[in-house]
Amino acid sequence: MSFKSMKKQVVSAAGLVALLSAGQAMATNIDPGTGNYTFQGSDIEVTKTIFGIPVTLSCNVELDGAVDVDGNGTVFIDVTDGRMLPGGDSNCSSVDLQFSAGNWYASEQSTTTAGIPETSLPSPRLGTVITGQFNNVQVDTPLGYCSGSIVVSYSNGATVGAPSSFSFTGAALGTSGCTMDGVFEATTDVDVWQ
């Protein structure tokens, strides 16, 4: 093989690699876009264990949050406010979702670094659940204070336009003897994927 022929093959191979690499580049997608969103949950169970006895309240809850993305594709989700809605157990009105020490912020599971990196986002858009956690969660119940981090699963939904949701499945809230269980659905669908 001549030097000229070998050079052509190397250039062609380099071009193919560049083309394939460009096709594999990831991008963070947020539909309909960054901004503020509200999630509602019915029958959200908040359990506080006192002297080894779990006491559970079943409440209707609304959480407000902000979704943003940085130049590296990292998604930032902050719960900025929340409230108990009518319905549920009578003591639910005594539960206070607190934000005095700052927002509840999302991170990868087992970390407290704010943000979900692009590589951890769902791919494909639908049918994929990601697990992360909310940090700095504070809930004051009639039986005592709960704080810490809580594991959460996020889904874009089964079809485009189906409400996105996140769920706590018996997730322990820090080490304060508290758990939360239930599903929150977006009042305006917001899908996040790579």
Coordinates of C-alpha atoms in Angstrom, one line a residue, residues 33-165:
G33 CA -38.3 24.5 29.2
T34 CA -36.7 25.8 32.3
G35 CA -39.0 27.6 34.8
N36 CA -41.3 27.1 37.7
Y37 CA -43.5 24.1 38.1
T38 CA -46.1 22.8 40.6
F39 CA -46.5 19.1 41.7
Q40 CA -49.5 17.8 43.6
G41 CA -49.8 14.6 45.6
S42 CA -52.9 12.9 47.2
D43 CA -52.7 10.6 50.1
I44 CA -49.0 11.3 50.7
E45 CA -48.1 9.4 53.9
V46 CA -45.9 11.2 56.4
T47 CA -44.8 8.8 59.2
K48 CA -43.1 9.7 62.4
T49 CA -41.9 6.9 64.7
I50 CA -42.2 7.8 68.4
F51 CA -40.9 5.3 71.0
G52 CA -40.8 2.6 68.3
I53 CA -44.5 3.2 67.2
P54 CA -45.0 4.6 63.7
V55 CA -47.8 7.2 63.5
T56 CA -48.9 8.0 59.9
L57 CA -50.8 10.9 58.5
S58 CA -52.2 10.7 54.9
C59 CA -52.2 14.2 53.4
N60 CA -52.8 16.1 50.2
V61 CA -49.7 18.2 49.4
E62 CA -48.6 20.7 46.8
L63 CA -44.9 21.5 46.1
D64 CA -43.6 24.4 44.0
G65 CA -40.2 24.2 42.3
A66 CA -37.8 25.5 39.8
V67 CA -36.1 23.6 37.0
D68 CA -32.9 25.0 35.4
V69 CA -29.9 23.7 33.5
D70 CA -26.3 25.0 33.3
G71 CA -23.9 25.1 30.4
N72 CA -22.6 21.6 31.2
G73 CA -26.1 20.1 30.9
T74 CA -26.5 19.6 34.7
V75 CA -30.2 20.0 35.7
F76 CA -31.0 21.8 38.9
I77 CA -34.3 21.1 40.6
D78 CA -35.2 23.1 43.7
V79 CA -38.4 22.8 45.7
T80 CA -39.0 26.4 46.8
D81 CA -42.3 26.2 48.7
G82 CA -45.0 23.7 49.7
R83 CA -48.3 23.5 51.5
M84 CA -50.9 21.1 52.8
L85 CA -54.1 21.1 50.6
P86 CA -57.6 20.5 51.9
G87 CA -58.5 16.8 52.5
G88 CA -56.5 14.1 54.1
D89 CA -56.3 13.5 57.9
S90 CA -57.4 16.2 60.2
N91 CA -53.9 16.7 61.6
C92 CA -52.4 17.4 58.2
S93 CA -53.1 21.1 58.7
S94 CA -50.5 20.9 61.5
V95 CA -47.8 19.7 59.2
D96 CA -45.4 22.5 58.2
L97 CA -43.2 22.0 55.2
Q98 CA -40.3 24.3 56.0
F99 CA -38.0 26.3 53.8
S100 CA -36.4 28.7 56.3
A101 CA -33.0 27.1 55.9
G102 CA -33.2 27.2 52.1
N103 CA -34.7 25.2 49.2
W104 CA -35.0 21.4 49.1
Y105 CA -32.5 20.7 46.3
A106 CA -32.1 17.6 44.1
S107 CA -28.9 15.7 43.7
E108 CA -27.7 12.2 42.6
Q109 CA -28.5 9.6 45.2
S110 CA -26.0 9.4 48.1
T111 CA -24.5 12.8 47.3
T112 CA -25.3 16.3 48.5
T113 CA -23.8 18.1 45.5
A114 CA -26.6 20.1 43.9
G115 CA -27.7 19.1 40.4
I116 CA -28.3 16.0 38.3
P117 CA -25.5 15.5 35.7
E118 CA -26.5 15.1 32.1
T119 CA -25.1 11.5 32.1
S120 CA -27.6 10.6 34.9
L121 CA -30.7 11.9 33.1
P122 CA -33.2 9.5 31.5
S123 CA -32.5 8.2 28.0
P124 CA -34.8 7.6 26.2
R125 CA -37.2 10.3 27.1
L126 CA -40.1 8.0 28.1
G127 CA -40.2 4.8 30.1
T128 CA -37.1 5.5 32.1
V129 CA -37.0 6.3 35.9
I130 CA -34.1 8.0 37.5
T131 CA -33.3 7.8 41.2
G132 CA -31.9 10.8 43.1
Q133 CA -32.6 12.5 46.3
F134 CA -33.8 15.8 47.7
N135 CA -31.5 17.4 50.3
N136 CA -32.3 19.9 53.0
V137 CA -35.8 18.6 53.5
Q138 CA -37.5 19.9 56.6
V139 CA -40.9 18.8 57.8
D140 CA -42.4 19.7 61.2
T141 CA -45.2 17.3 62.2
P142 CA -47.5 17.3 65.3
L143 CA -45.2 14.5 66.7
G144 CA -41.9 16.2 66.0
Y145 CA -39.4 17.6 63.6
C146 CA -38.0 15.7 60.6
S147 CA -35.0 16.8 58.5
G148 CA -32.4 15.4 56.1
S149 CA -32.3 13.9 52.7
I150 CA -34.9 11.7 51.1
V151 CA -34.6 9.3 48.1
V152 CA -36.9 10.1 45.2
S153 CA -37.6 8.5 41.8
Y154 CA -38.5 10.7 38.8
S155 CA -40.4 9.7 35.7
N156 CA -41.3 11.7 32.5
G157 CA -44.4 9.6 32.1
A158 CA -45.4 6.8 29.7
T159 CA -46.3 9.2 26.8
V160 CA -45.5 12.7 25.8
G161 CA -47.9 15.0 27.6
A162 CA -48.6 12.5 30.4
P163 CA -47.9 14.1 33.7
S164 CA -44.3 13.8 34.9
S165 CA -44.1 12.6 38.5

